[in-house]
mmCIF file of C-alpha atoms and ligand atoms in Angstrom:
data_model
loop_
_atom_site.group_PDB
_atom_site.id
_atom_site.type_symbol
_atom_site.label_atom_id
_atom_site.label_comp_id
_atom_site.label_asym_id
_atom_site.label_seq_id
_atom_site.Cartn_x
_atom_site.Cartn_y
_atom_site.Cartn_z
ATOM 1 C CA UNK Z 1 30.089 -6.964 -8.855
ATOM 2 C CA UNK Z 2 29.625 -5.686 -11.971
ATOM 3 C CA UNK Z 3 25.641 -7.705 -12.849
ATOM 4 C CA UNK Z 4 24.479 -6.922 -16.763
ATOM 5 C CA UNK Z 5 21.118 -6.757 -16.765
ATOM 6 C CA UNK Z 6 19.866 -7.185 -20.052
ATOM 7 C CA UNK Z 7 15.658 -5.858 -20.774
ATOM 8 C CA UNK Z 8 16.329 -3.805 -17.204
ATOM 9 C CA UNK Z 9 14.174 -1.203 -18.592
ATOM 10 C CA UNK Z 10 10.851 -4.076 -18.468
ATOM 11 C CA UNK Z 11 8.762 -4.296 -16.453
ATOM 12 C CA UNK Z 12 10.711 -7.416 -13.879
ATOM 13 C CA UNK Z 13 14.370 -6.158 -14.907
ATOM 14 C CA UNK Z 14 13.303 -2.343 -14.036
ATOM 15 C CA UNK Z 15 11.862 -4.413 -10.321
ATOM 16 C CA UNK Z 16 15.255 -6.680 -10.302
ATOM 17 C CA UNK Z 17 17.443 -4.078 -10.814
ATOM 18 C CA UNK Z 18 16.534 -2.319 -7.724
ATOM 19 C CA UNK Z 19 16.723 -5.152 -5.295
ATOM 20 C CA UNK Z 20 20.570 -5.514 -7.134
ATOM 21 C CA UNK Z 21 21.041 -2.073 -6.546
ATOM 22 C CA UNK Z 22 20.024 -1.989 -2.996
ATOM 23 C CA UNK Z 23 21.987 -4.921 -2.233
ATOM 24 C CA UNK Z 24 24.744 -4.079 -3.382
ATOM 25 C CA UNK Z 25 25.628 -4.897 -6.802
ATOM 26 C CA UNK Z 26 26.746 -1.977 -9.406
ATOM 27 C CA UNK Z 27 24.197 -2.398 -12.327
ATOM 28 C CA UNK Z 28 24.993 -2.050 -16.015
ATOM 29 C CA UNK Z 29 21.904 -2.335 -17.961
ATOM 30 C CA UNK Z 30 21.449 -3.210 -21.865
ATOM 31 C CA UNK Z 31 18.428 -2.614 -23.162
ATOM 32 C CA UNK Z 32 17.244 -1.390 -27.545
ATOM 33 C CA UNK Z 33 13.937 0.439 -25.427
ATOM 34 C CA UNK Z 34 11.712 -2.077 -27.922
ATOM 35 C CA UNK Z 35 8.902 -2.414 -25.195
ATOM 36 C CA UNK Z 36 10.279 -0.065 -21.911
ATOM 37 C CA UNK Z 37 10.755 3.874 -22.068
ATOM 38 C CA UNK Z 38 14.431 5.848 -20.720
ATOM 39 C CA UNK Z 39 12.759 7.282 -18.348
ATOM 40 C CA UNK Z 40 13.020 3.757 -15.894
ATOM 41 C CA UNK Z 41 16.441 4.369 -15.879
ATOM 42 C CA UNK Z 42 16.268 8.251 -14.861
ATOM 43 C CA UNK Z 43 13.328 6.381 -11.869
ATOM 44 C CA UNK Z 44 16.377 3.318 -10.505
ATOM 45 C CA UNK Z 45 18.507 6.464 -10.143
ATOM 46 C CA UNK Z 46 15.740 7.541 -7.503
ATOM 47 C CA UNK Z 47 14.602 5.325 -5.597
ATOM 48 C CA UNK Z 48 17.991 3.613 -5.626
ATOM 49 C CA UNK Z 49 20.174 7.525 -5.023
ATOM 50 C CA UNK Z 50 22.507 5.402 -7.466
ATOM 51 C CA UNK Z 51 24.475 5.646 -10.562
ATOM 52 C CA UNK Z 52 23.177 3.890 -13.282
ATOM 53 C CA UNK Z 53 25.401 3.188 -16.107
ATOM 54 C CA UNK Z 54 22.978 2.637 -19.233
ATOM 55 C CA UNK Z 55 23.734 1.017 -23.055
ATOM 56 C CA UNK Z 56 20.689 1.689 -25.798
ATOM 57 C CA UNK Z 57 21.708 -1.616 -27.455
ATOM 58 C CA UNK Z 58 19.859 -4.516 -29.433
ATOM 59 C CA UNK Z 59 20.693 -7.796 -27.499
ATOM 60 C CA UNK Z 60 20.565 -9.744 -30.400
ATOM 61 C CA UNK Z 61 23.280 -7.673 -32.264
ATOM 62 C CA UNK Z 62 27.040 -8.937 -31.413
ATOM 63 C CA UNK Z 63 29.281 -6.281 -31.701
ATOM 64 C CA UNK Z 64 27.045 -3.546 -30.092
ATOM 65 C CA UNK Z 65 26.558 -6.141 -27.172
ATOM 66 C CA UNK Z 66 30.557 -7.026 -26.904
ATOM 67 C CA UNK Z 67 31.294 -2.705 -26.706
ATOM 68 C CA UNK Z 68 29.564 -3.451 -22.740
ATOM 69 C CA UNK Z 69 32.272 -6.191 -22.133
ATOM 70 C CA UNK Z 70 35.429 -3.831 -22.860
ATOM 71 C CA UNK Z 71 33.751 -1.398 -21.134
ATOM 72 C CA UNK Z 72 33.563 -3.019 -18.416
ATOM 73 C CA UNK Z 73 34.276 -6.549 -16.076
ATOM 74 C CA UNK Z 74 31.696 -7.990 -15.743
ATOM 75 C CA UNK Z 75 30.929 -10.837 -13.527
ATOM 76 C CA UNK Z 76 27.533 -11.867 -13.916
ATOM 77 C CA UNK Z 77 24.728 -11.869 -16.502
ATOM 78 C CA UNK Z 78 20.461 -11.317 -15.535
ATOM 79 C CA UNK Z 79 19.176 -12.369 -19.023
ATOM 80 C CA UNK Z 80 15.754 -10.722 -19.551
ATOM 81 C CA UNK Z 81 15.291 -9.403 -23.140
ATOM 82 C CA UNK Z 82 12.991 -10.892 -25.164
ATOM 83 C CA UNK Z 83 9.959 -10.605 -27.016
ATOM 84 C CA UNK Z 84 6.762 -11.673 -24.901
ATOM 85 C CA UNK Z 85 3.251 -11.102 -26.315
ATOM 86 C CA UNK Z 86 2.270 -14.876 -27.436
ATOM 87 C CA UNK Z 87 -0.373 -13.179 -30.057
ATOM 88 C CA UNK Z 88 2.046 -11.052 -30.884
ATOM 89 C CA UNK Z 89 4.282 -14.255 -32.145
ATOM 90 C CA UNK Z 90 2.096 -15.776 -33.815
ATOM 91 C CA UNK Z 91 1.694 -13.339 -36.198
ATOM 92 C CA UNK Z 92 5.057 -12.349 -35.545
ATOM 93 C CA UNK Z 93 6.978 -15.876 -35.719
ATOM 94 C CA UNK Z 94 10.841 -14.457 -36.908
ATOM 95 C CA UNK Z 95 11.376 -11.975 -35.415
ATOM 96 C CA UNK Z 96 10.440 -13.651 -32.008
ATOM 97 C CA UNK Z 97 12.421 -16.816 -32.902
ATOM 98 C CA UNK Z 98 15.531 -13.951 -33.866
ATOM 99 C CA UNK Z 99 14.840 -11.549 -31.168
ATOM 100 C CA UNK Z 100 14.857 -14.244 -28.211
ATOM 101 C CA UNK Z 101 17.355 -17.257 -29.402
ATOM 102 C CA UNK Z 102 20.018 -15.054 -30.618
ATOM 103 C CA UNK Z 103 19.912 -12.753 -27.886
ATOM 104 C CA UNK Z 104 20.889 -15.668 -25.369
ATOM 105 C CA UNK Z 105 23.415 -17.305 -28.321
ATOM 106 C CA UNK Z 106 25.326 -13.877 -28.372
ATOM 107 C CA UNK Z 107 25.257 -13.610 -24.333
ATOM 108 C CA UNK Z 108 26.679 -16.972 -24.052
ATOM 109 C CA UNK Z 109 29.382 -16.468 -26.553
ATOM 110 C CA UNK Z 110 30.374 -13.170 -24.673
ATOM 111 C CA UNK Z 111 30.910 -15.707 -21.214
ATOM 112 C CA UNK Z 112 32.842 -17.307 -23.019
ATOM 113 C CA UNK Z 113 34.349 -14.732 -25.014
ATOM 114 C CA UNK Z 114 34.882 -12.945 -21.468
ATOM 115 C CA UNK Z 115 35.116 -15.042 -19.264
ATOM 116 C CA UNK Z 116 31.679 -14.763 -17.287
ATOM 117 C CA UNK Z 117 30.914 -17.253 -15.324
ATOM 118 C CA UNK Z 118 27.112 -16.648 -13.938
ATOM 119 C CA UNK Z 119 24.157 -16.170 -15.832
ATOM 120 C CA UNK Z 120 20.281 -16.296 -14.467
ATOM 121 C CA UNK Z 121 17.695 -16.844 -17.306
ATOM 122 C CA UNK Z 122 14.170 -15.678 -17.613
ATOM 123 C CA UNK Z 123 12.128 -18.328 -18.797
ATOM 124 C CA UNK Z 124 8.397 -19.131 -18.130
ATOM 125 C CA UNK Z 125 6.191 -20.822 -16.858
ATOM 126 C CA UNK Z 126 4.616 -21.470 -20.162
ATOM 127 C CA UNK Z 127 6.636 -24.080 -21.056
ATOM 128 C CA UNK Z 128 5.170 -26.632 -18.846
ATOM 129 C CA UNK Z 129 2.221 -27.166 -20.851
ATOM 130 C CA UNK Z 130 -0.710 -28.445 -20.202
ATOM 131 C CA UNK Z 131 0.901 -30.515 -17.207
ATOM 132 C CA UNK Z 132 -0.323 -31.478 -13.439
ATOM 133 C CA UNK Z 133 -0.172 -29.049 -10.889
ATOM 134 C CA UNK Z 134 1.704 -27.876 -8.406
ATOM 135 C CA UNK Z 135 4.089 -27.573 -11.894
ATOM 136 C CA UNK Z 136 7.650 -29.488 -11.175
ATOM 137 C CA UNK Z 137 10.496 -28.160 -11.940
ATOM 138 C CA UNK Z 138 11.545 -31.961 -12.929
ATOM 139 C CA UNK Z 139 8.458 -32.521 -14.429
ATOM 140 C CA UNK Z 140 8.914 -33.264 -18.087
ATOM 141 C CA UNK Z 141 7.833 -29.927 -20.450
ATOM 142 C CA UNK Z 142 4.864 -30.070 -23.095
ATOM 143 C CA UNK Z 143 4.918 -28.344 -26.429
ATOM 144 C CA UNK Z 144 4.057 -24.423 -26.070
ATOM 145 C CA UNK Z 145 1.262 -23.482 -28.424
ATOM 146 C CA UNK Z 146 2.571 -20.934 -29.808
ATOM 147 C CA UNK Z 147 6.966 -19.376 -31.377
ATOM 148 C CA UNK Z 148 6.739 -16.786 -27.918
ATOM 149 C CA UNK Z 149 6.783 -20.205 -26.016
ATOM 150 C CA UNK Z 150 9.129 -22.705 -27.470
ATOM 151 C CA UNK Z 151 11.506 -19.161 -28.100
ATOM 152 C CA UNK Z 152 11.396 -20.113 -24.036
ATOM 153 C CA UNK Z 153 11.811 -23.729 -23.947
ATOM 154 C CA UNK Z 154 14.427 -23.543 -26.629
ATOM 155 C CA UNK Z 155 16.883 -21.447 -25.027
ATOM 156 C CA UNK Z 156 16.556 -23.828 -21.811
ATOM 157 C CA UNK Z 157 17.722 -26.821 -23.690
ATOM 158 C CA UNK Z 158 20.180 -24.656 -25.405
ATOM 159 C CA UNK Z 159 20.990 -23.521 -22.095
ATOM 160 C CA UNK Z 160 21.332 -27.304 -21.148
ATOM 161 C CA UNK Z 161 23.350 -28.268 -23.423
ATOM 162 C CA UNK Z 162 26.496 -24.983 -22.540
ATOM 163 C CA UNK Z 163 26.325 -25.982 -19.327
ATOM 164 C CA UNK Z 164 27.628 -29.778 -19.894
ATOM 165 C CA UNK Z 165 29.954 -28.520 -23.060
ATOM 166 C CA UNK Z 166 31.431 -25.546 -20.389
ATOM 167 C CA UNK Z 167 31.165 -27.009 -16.644
ATOM 168 C CA UNK Z 168 32.914 -24.082 -15.147
ATOM 169 C CA UNK Z 169 29.562 -22.882 -15.832
ATOM 170 C CA UNK Z 170 26.635 -21.672 -13.231
ATOM 171 C CA UNK Z 171 23.630 -20.773 -14.837
ATOM 172 C CA UNK Z 172 20.117 -20.210 -12.946
ATOM 173 C CA UNK Z 173 17.086 -20.572 -15.023
ATOM 174 C CA UNK Z 174 14.332 -18.908 -13.592
ATOM 175 C CA UNK Z 175 10.700 -19.884 -15.019
ATOM 176 C CA UNK Z 176 8.096 -17.357 -13.370
ATOM 177 C CA UNK Z 177 4.367 -17.659 -12.976
ATOM 178 C CA UNK Z 178 1.994 -14.636 -13.295
ATOM 179 C CA UNK Z 179 4.081 -11.636 -12.431
ATOM 180 C CA UNK Z 180 2.001 -8.588 -11.110
ATOM 181 C CA UNK Z 181 2.005 -5.269 -9.435
ATOM 182 C CA UNK Z 182 4.411 -2.538 -9.184
ATOM 183 C CA UNK Z 183 7.124 -1.384 -7.200
ATOM 184 C CA UNK Z 184 5.744 -0.096 -3.270
ATOM 185 C CA UNK Z 185 7.463 4.422 -4.561
ATOM 186 C CA UNK Z 186 4.474 3.976 -7.195
ATOM 187 C CA UNK Z 187 7.305 5.256 -9.808
ATOM 188 C CA UNK Z 188 8.030 1.844 -11.964
ATOM 189 C CA UNK Z 189 5.635 -0.615 -13.235
ATOM 190 C CA UNK Z 190 4.356 -2.369 -15.985
ATOM 191 C CA UNK Z 191 4.926 0.468 -19.063
ATOM 192 C CA UNK Z 192 4.752 -0.880 -21.875
ATOM 193 C CA UNK Z 193 4.846 0.692 -25.301
ATOM 194 C CA UNK Z 194 1.969 -0.997 -26.743
ATOM 195 C CA UNK Z 195 -0.893 -2.566 -24.917
ATOM 196 C CA UNK Z 196 -0.340 -6.403 -22.473
ATOM 197 C CA UNK Z 197 -3.125 -8.758 -23.306
ATOM 198 C CA UNK Z 198 -2.881 -9.919 -19.511
ATOM 199 C CA UNK Z 199 -5.629 -9.465 -16.849
ATOM 200 C CA UNK Z 200 -3.972 -7.025 -14.949
ATOM 201 C CA UNK Z 201 -3.657 -4.277 -17.047
ATOM 202 C CA UNK Z 202 -6.567 -5.084 -18.360
ATOM 203 C CA UNK Z 203 -8.683 -4.608 -14.604
ATOM 204 C CA UNK Z 204 -6.786 -1.301 -14.404
ATOM 205 C CA UNK Z 205 -7.552 0.335 -17.006
ATOM 206 C CA UNK Z 206 -11.538 -0.631 -16.704
ATOM 207 C CA UNK Z 207 -10.839 0.964 -13.006
ATOM 208 C CA UNK Z 208 -9.754 3.941 -14.424
ATOM 209 C CA UNK Z 209 -12.216 4.183 -17.205
ATOM 210 C CA UNK Z 210 -9.929 3.923 -20.046
ATOM 211 C CA UNK Z 211 -12.228 0.684 -21.017
ATOM 212 C CA UNK Z 212 -15.836 -0.160 -20.224
ATOM 213 C CA UNK Z 213 -15.968 -3.015 -19.207
ATOM 214 C CA UNK Z 214 -13.142 -6.410 -19.331
ATOM 215 C CA UNK Z 215 -14.135 -9.393 -20.693
ATOM 216 C CA UNK Z 216 -12.988 -12.911 -18.241
ATOM 217 C CA UNK Z 217 -12.679 -15.612 -21.359
ATOM 218 C CA UNK Z 218 -14.787 -18.523 -20.160
ATOM 219 C CA UNK Z 219 -16.590 -19.778 -16.802
ATOM 220 C CA UNK Z 220 -16.725 -23.254 -17.880
ATOM 221 C CA UNK Z 221 -13.491 -24.923 -16.844
ATOM 222 C CA UNK Z 222 -12.972 -27.040 -14.279
ATOM 223 C CA UNK Z 223 -12.121 -24.566 -11.713
ATOM 224 C CA UNK Z 224 -13.405 -23.643 -8.109
ATOM 225 C CA UNK Z 225 -15.993 -21.069 -10.101
ATOM 226 C CA UNK Z 226 -15.453 -22.006 -13.665
ATOM 227 C CA UNK Z 227 -12.543 -18.525 -14.180
ATOM 228 C CA UNK Z 228 -9.129 -19.423 -15.592
ATOM 229 C CA UNK Z 229 -6.185 -19.722 -12.330
ATOM 230 C CA UNK Z 230 -3.592 -18.529 -12.240
ATOM 231 C CA UNK Z 231 -0.253 -18.147 -9.864
ATOM 232 C CA UNK Z 232 -0.319 -13.963 -9.208
ATOM 233 C CA UNK Z 233 3.000 -13.123 -7.811
ATOM 234 C CA UNK Z 234 4.075 -9.312 -6.661
ATOM 235 C CA UNK Z 235 7.666 -8.330 -9.245
ATOM 236 C CA UNK Z 236 9.099 -7.476 -5.936
ATOM 237 C CA UNK Z 237 9.097 -11.180 -5.163
ATOM 238 C CA UNK Z 238 10.107 -11.622 -8.134
ATOM 239 C CA UNK Z 239 12.987 -9.264 -8.133
ATOM 240 C CA UNK Z 240 14.182 -10.975 -4.799
ATOM 241 C CA UNK Z 241 13.843 -13.984 -6.256
ATOM 242 C CA UNK Z 242 16.925 -12.956 -8.885
ATOM 243 C CA UNK Z 243 18.550 -11.714 -6.071
ATOM 244 C CA UNK Z 244 18.924 -15.199 -4.430
ATOM 245 C CA UNK Z 245 19.381 -17.322 -7.637
ATOM 246 C CA UNK Z 246 22.165 -14.625 -8.089
ATOM 247 C CA UNK Z 247 23.401 -15.165 -4.181
ATOM 248 C CA UNK Z 248 23.164 -19.280 -4.636
ATOM 249 C CA UNK Z 249 24.304 -19.633 -7.949
ATOM 250 C CA UNK Z 250 26.593 -23.012 -8.413
ATOM 251 C CA UNK Z 251 28.486 -24.441 -11.328
ATOM 252 C CA UNK Z 252 25.707 -27.039 -13.474
ATOM 253 C CA UNK Z 253 22.567 -26.034 -14.665
ATOM 254 C CA UNK Z 254 20.014 -24.692 -11.892
ATOM 255 C CA UNK Z 255 16.222 -24.693 -12.459
ATOM 256 C CA UNK Z 256 13.357 -22.576 -10.347
ATOM 257 C CA UNK Z 257 10.103 -21.776 -10.816
ATOM 258 C CA UNK Z 258 9.552 -18.330 -9.212
ATOM 259 C CA UNK Z 259 5.749 -18.031 -8.487
ATOM 260 C CA UNK Z 260 3.146 -18.205 -4.787
ATOM 261 C CA UNK Z 261 2.290 -22.141 -4.907
ATOM 262 C CA UNK Z 262 -1.188 -20.633 -4.826
ATOM 263 C CA UNK Z 263 -4.013 -20.092 -7.544
ATOM 264 C CA UNK Z 264 -6.605 -17.575 -8.047
ATOM 265 C CA UNK Z 265 -9.848 -17.309 -10.534
ATOM 266 C CA UNK Z 266 -9.942 -14.147 -12.852
ATOM 267 C CA UNK Z 267 -13.567 -13.142 -10.877
ATOM 268 C CA UNK Z 268 -11.088 -13.814 -7.259
ATOM 269 C CA UNK Z 269 -8.574 -11.412 -9.006
ATOM 270 C CA UNK Z 270 -11.334 -9.123 -9.482
ATOM 271 C CA UNK Z 271 -12.850 -9.542 -6.482
ATOM 272 C CA UNK Z 272 -9.705 -8.396 -4.464
ATOM 273 C CA UNK Z 273 -8.778 -5.782 -7.115
ATOM 274 C CA UNK Z 274 -13.055 -3.659 -6.072
ATOM 275 C CA UNK Z 275 -12.568 -4.747 -2.571
ATOM 276 C CA UNK Z 276 -9.313 -2.758 -1.803
ATOM 277 C CA UNK Z 277 -8.942 -0.075 -4.354
ATOM 278 C CA UNK Z 278 -12.554 0.318 -3.791
ATOM 279 C CA UNK Z 279 -13.796 0.509 -7.499
ATOM 280 C CA UNK Z 280 -16.000 -1.355 -9.553
ATOM 281 C CA UNK Z 281 -14.488 -3.741 -12.734
ATOM 282 C CA UNK Z 282 -17.324 -4.660 -15.129
ATOM 283 C CA UNK Z 283 -17.539 -7.579 -17.037
ATOM 284 C CA UNK Z 284 -18.872 -10.361 -19.334
ATOM 285 C CA UNK Z 285 -17.786 -13.588 -19.778
ATOM 286 C CA UNK Z 286 -17.439 -14.693 -23.157
ATOM 287 C CA UNK Z 287 -15.552 -17.501 -25.460
ATOM 288 C CA UNK Z 288 -12.627 -18.839 -24.126
ATOM 289 C CA UNK Z 289 -9.692 -17.975 -25.611
ATOM 290 C CA UNK Z 290 -7.374 -20.172 -28.186
ATOM 291 C CA UNK Z 291 -4.698 -21.310 -26.517
ATOM 292 C CA UNK Z 292 -5.605 -20.977 -22.470
ATOM 293 C CA UNK Z 293 -4.983 -23.809 -19.936
ATOM 294 C CA UNK Z 294 -7.589 -23.834 -17.155
ATOM 295 C CA UNK Z 295 -5.366 -24.342 -14.372
ATOM 296 C CA UNK Z 296 -1.199 -23.026 -13.626
ATOM 297 C CA UNK Z 297 0.370 -22.493 -10.289
ATOM 298 C CA UNK Z 298 4.296 -23.259 -9.237
ATOM 299 C CA UNK Z 299 5.501 -26.123 -6.210
ATOM 300 C CA UNK Z 300 7.515 -23.601 -4.813
ATOM 301 C CA UNK Z 301 9.325 -25.823 -2.298
ATOM 302 C CA UNK Z 302 12.834 -25.917 -4.995
ATOM 303 C CA UNK Z 303 13.391 -22.163 -5.136
ATOM 304 C CA UNK Z 304 12.671 -22.772 -1.134
ATOM 305 C CA UNK Z 305 15.089 -24.944 0.104
ATOM 306 C CA UNK Z 306 18.649 -23.612 -1.895
ATOM 307 C CA UNK Z 307 17.300 -20.602 -2.409
ATOM 308 C CA UNK Z 308 16.321 -19.372 1.162
ATOM 309 C CA UNK Z 309 13.156 -17.855 -1.558
ATOM 310 C CA UNK Z 310 9.770 -17.002 0.052
ATOM 311 C CA UNK Z 311 7.351 -14.620 -1.361
ATOM 312 C CA UNK Z 312 6.045 -11.989 0.836
ATOM 313 C CA UNK Z 313 3.097 -10.553 -0.509
ATOM 314 C CA UNK Z 314 -0.582 -11.972 -1.411
ATOM 315 C CA UNK Z 315 -2.837 -11.489 -4.266
ATOM 316 C CA UNK Z 316 -4.513 -8.288 -1.735
ATOM 317 C CA UNK Z 317 -0.360 -6.272 -2.141
ATOM 318 C CA UNK Z 318 -0.696 -6.691 -5.485
ATOM 319 C CA UNK Z 319 -4.203 -5.503 -6.674
ATOM 320 C CA UNK Z 320 -3.502 -2.030 -4.355
ATOM 321 C CA UNK Z 321 0.042 -1.369 -5.887
ATOM 322 C CA UNK Z 322 -0.674 -1.956 -9.627
ATOM 323 C CA UNK Z 323 -3.403 0.325 -9.101
ATOM 324 C CA UNK Z 324 -1.338 3.297 -7.562
ATOM 325 C CA UNK Z 325 1.163 2.744 -10.254
ATOM 326 C CA UNK Z 326 -1.574 3.280 -12.401
ATOM 327 C CA UNK Z 327 -2.957 6.009 -11.442
ATOM 328 C CA UNK Z 328 0.285 7.512 -10.798
ATOM 329 C CA UNK Z 329 1.405 7.636 -14.211
ATOM 330 C CA UNK Z 330 -0.230 8.414 -16.774
ATOM 331 C CA UNK Z 331 -0.612 5.385 -19.485
HETATM 332 P P1 NAD T 1 9.117 -6.531 -21.100
HETATM 333 O O1 NAD T 1 8.784 -5.972 -22.322
HETATM 334 O O2 NAD T 1 8.932 -5.214 -19.468
HETATM 335 O O3 NAD T 1 11.262 -6.542 -21.080
HETATM 336 C C1 NAD T 1 12.023 -6.674 -21.757
HETATM 337 C C2 NAD T 1 12.535 -5.723 -22.437
HETATM 338 O O4 NAD T 1 13.649 -6.469 -23.339
HETATM 339 C C3 NAD T 1 12.185 -4.569 -22.200
HETATM 340 O O5 NAD T 1 12.744 -3.447 -22.313
HETATM 341 C C4 NAD T 1 12.630 -4.303 -23.605
HETATM 342 O O6 NAD T 1 12.626 -2.957 -24.742
HETATM 343 C C5 NAD T 1 14.278 -5.129 -23.725
HETATM 344 N N1 NAD T 1 13.884 -6.160 -25.557
HETATM 345 C C6 NAD T 1 13.368 -6.581 -25.924
HETATM 346 N N2 NAD T 1 14.313 -7.026 -26.933
HETATM 347 C C7 NAD T 1 15.964 -6.944 -26.511
HETATM 348 C C8 NAD T 1 17.323 -6.704 -27.648
HETATM 349 N N3 NAD T 1 17.037 -8.324 -28.091
HETATM 350 N N4 NAD T 1 17.602 -6.081 -26.898
HETATM 351 C C9 NAD T 1 17.946 -5.259 -26.081
HETATM 352 N N5 NAD T 1 16.646 -5.381 -25.165
HETATM 353 C C10 NAD T 1 14.953 -5.884 -26.055
HETATM 354 O O7 NAD T 1 9.306 -7.925 -20.334
HETATM 355 P P2 NAD T 1 9.019 -8.656 -19.312
HETATM 356 O O8 NAD T 1 7.672 -8.801 -18.357
HETATM 357 O O9 NAD T 1 10.103 -7.502 -18.044
HETATM 358 O O10 NAD T 1 10.013 -8.970 -18.805
HETATM 359 C C11 NAD T 1 11.291 -9.459 -19.178
HETATM 360 C C12 NAD T 1 11.327 -11.320 -18.989
HETATM 361 O O11 NAD T 1 11.007 -11.821 -18.799
HETATM 362 C C13 NAD T 1 10.535 -11.616 -20.902
HETATM 363 O O12 NAD T 1 12.099 -12.574 -21.203
HETATM 364 C C14 NAD T 1 9.847 -12.235 -20.447
HETATM 365 O O13 NAD T 1 9.656 -13.084 -21.464
HETATM 366 C C15 NAD T 1 9.847 -12.657 -19.620
HETATM 367 N N6 NAD T 1 8.860 -13.565 -18.730
HETATM 368 C C16 NAD T 1 7.738 -12.743 -18.775
HETATM 369 C C17 NAD T 1 6.914 -13.005 -18.397
HETATM 370 C C18 NAD T 1 5.431 -11.763 -17.893
HETATM 371 O O14 NAD T 1 4.656 -12.836 -17.242
HETATM 372 N N7 NAD T 1 5.800 -10.464 -17.743
HETATM 373 C C19 NAD T 1 6.495 -13.915 -17.854
HETATM 374 C C20 NAD T 1 7.371 -15.293 -17.830
HETATM 375 C C21 NAD T 1 8.747 -14.919 -18.682
HETATM 376 N N1 UFG T 2 -7.919 -13.086 -18.816
HETATM 377 C C1 UFG T 2 -9.109 -12.724 -19.140
HETATM 378 N N2 UFG T 2 -9.312 -11.466 -19.574
HETATM 379 C C2 UFG T 2 -8.447 -10.465 -20.142
HETATM 380 C C3 UFG T 2 -6.444 -11.645 -19.845
HETATM 381 C C4 UFG T 2 -6.522 -12.646 -19.512
HETATM 382 O O1 UFG T 2 -10.261 -13.333 -18.348
HETATM 383 O O2 UFG T 2 -8.478 -9.694 -20.835
HETATM 384 C C5 UFG T 2 -8.023 -14.274 -18.143
HETATM 385 C C6 UFG T 2 -7.238 -16.105 -18.931
HETATM 386 O O3 UFG T 2 -8.069 -16.242 -19.818
HETATM 387 C C7 UFG T 2 -6.346 -15.980 -18.245
HETATM 388 C C8 UFG T 2 -6.018 -15.378 -17.178
HETATM 389 O O4 UFG T 2 -6.945 -14.073 -17.069
HETATM 390 O O5 UFG T 2 -6.765 -17.060 -17.712
HETATM 391 C C9 UFG T 2 -4.746 -14.943 -16.676
HETATM 392 O O6 UFG T 2 -4.273 -14.352 -17.868
HETATM 393 P P1 UFG T 2 -2.827 -13.536 -19.327
HETATM 394 O O7 UFG T 2 -2.846 -13.348 -20.183
HETATM 395 O O8 UFG T 2 -2.885 -12.697 -17.550
HETATM 396 O O9 UFG T 2 -1.961 -14.504 -18.061
HETATM 397 P P2 UFG T 2 -1.120 -15.673 -19.148
HETATM 398 O O10 UFG T 2 -1.043 -16.699 -18.088
HETATM 399 O O11 UFG T 2 -2.153 -16.254 -20.261
HETATM 400 O O12 UFG T 2 0.177 -15.860 -19.089
HETATM 401 C C10 UFG T 2 1.232 -15.343 -18.551
HETATM 402 C C11 UFG T 2 1.995 -14.364 -19.213
HETATM 403 C C12 UFG T 2 3.057 -15.403 -20.059
HETATM 404 C C13 UFG T 2 3.553 -16.208 -19.832
HETATM 405 C C14 UFG T 2 2.742 -17.073 -18.258
HETATM 406 C C15 UFG T 2 2.866 -18.150 -18.404
HETATM 407 O O13 UFG T 2 1.747 -13.692 -20.504
HETATM 408 O O14 UFG T 2 3.496 -14.980 -20.874
HETATM 409 O O15 UFG T 2 1.988 -16.025 -17.990
HETATM 410 O O16 UFG T 2 3.121 -17.856 -16.600
HETATM 411 F F1 UFG T 2 3.912 -17.268 -20.454
#
């Protein structure tokens, strides 16, 4: 089966390409490299020892996208391509809406035109807003605090409407919690073109001495130690989640959380990273970051029951694999 992976040279997409190829699928990657590097294609080939077809195209450009469907019989699509920096989305809302929404629409239209019936979409736990934890798929969604989050919530609604109108489609929406870690080979990991503002990349930079200390955003939340709690999940487990979603697609639209169901505070993550990697992470507590919520973790029972997917890796694995990639690669 030929799987079109949009955003396939990105962080989660590249790990998912490996999982797909190892499971026997043929992968066609579409990525404009706005937040990833062409070398990732070679690394995917090196890890899997298989060929990968790569198109440097913009998914929001319909005619560029259609070339792929003309050249290949695509059986399913996994749609990762998107802009994802929350703070940037507040400054550049038009780019975020154009890129993320038009890409999703173009793919949905290509599904109709080229008779592709299977689609897996990257969503985010951000669509839950400040709901009660654990977050469950059937909860009413609350407004997000930024245009990025809105593009995910809107894309979900667009796909739900398309699913009603085209019942033969099988759509799986995966809401990721906090993906961290890297492939065990140390060859691929999170390698963005600009500085990310997520916690794990910052911990890595401080550990490497590229930054003097980590700023911990608030220690007065109602959590175990006052710092923000998140459901960190190993990127290889997320990749396996896509395989499980693809293998269990049925007609209609289905939403799944991809998380571990366990919350970890900022201080707990720093502690685990220091212990497993034998490094020091100096930090300073500063003001809360605007828009942050106190606690976010998943109810994972639906993915476990319907997809048979259970994450394998814990916080220690995530910290070890993340650091291995960081020291193997001059970022
Ligand atoms: P990433 O930036 O590493 O990967 C996204 C890829 O899409 C990049 O390679 C980028 O070059 C490409 N891209 C962006 N716009 C494109 C376009 N118009 N045409 C072609 N390629 C384009 O991000 P990631 O962490 O791998 O995230 C993948 C998806 O998962 C995104 O949709 C993101 O919003 C979503 N997500 C990520 C997280 C996270 O914390 N990493 C959490 C929840 C959801
Ligand atoms: N944090 C710090 N210092 C930093 C960076 C982060 O203390 O330098 C804290 C945050 O305040 C938060 C926790 O670390 O409590 C995690 O922050 P991240 O920025 O790593 O992750 P978020 O949960 O804020 O956001 C991430 C993704 C979003 C996604 C969301 C929901 O960036 O795209 O998870 O899954 F929508």
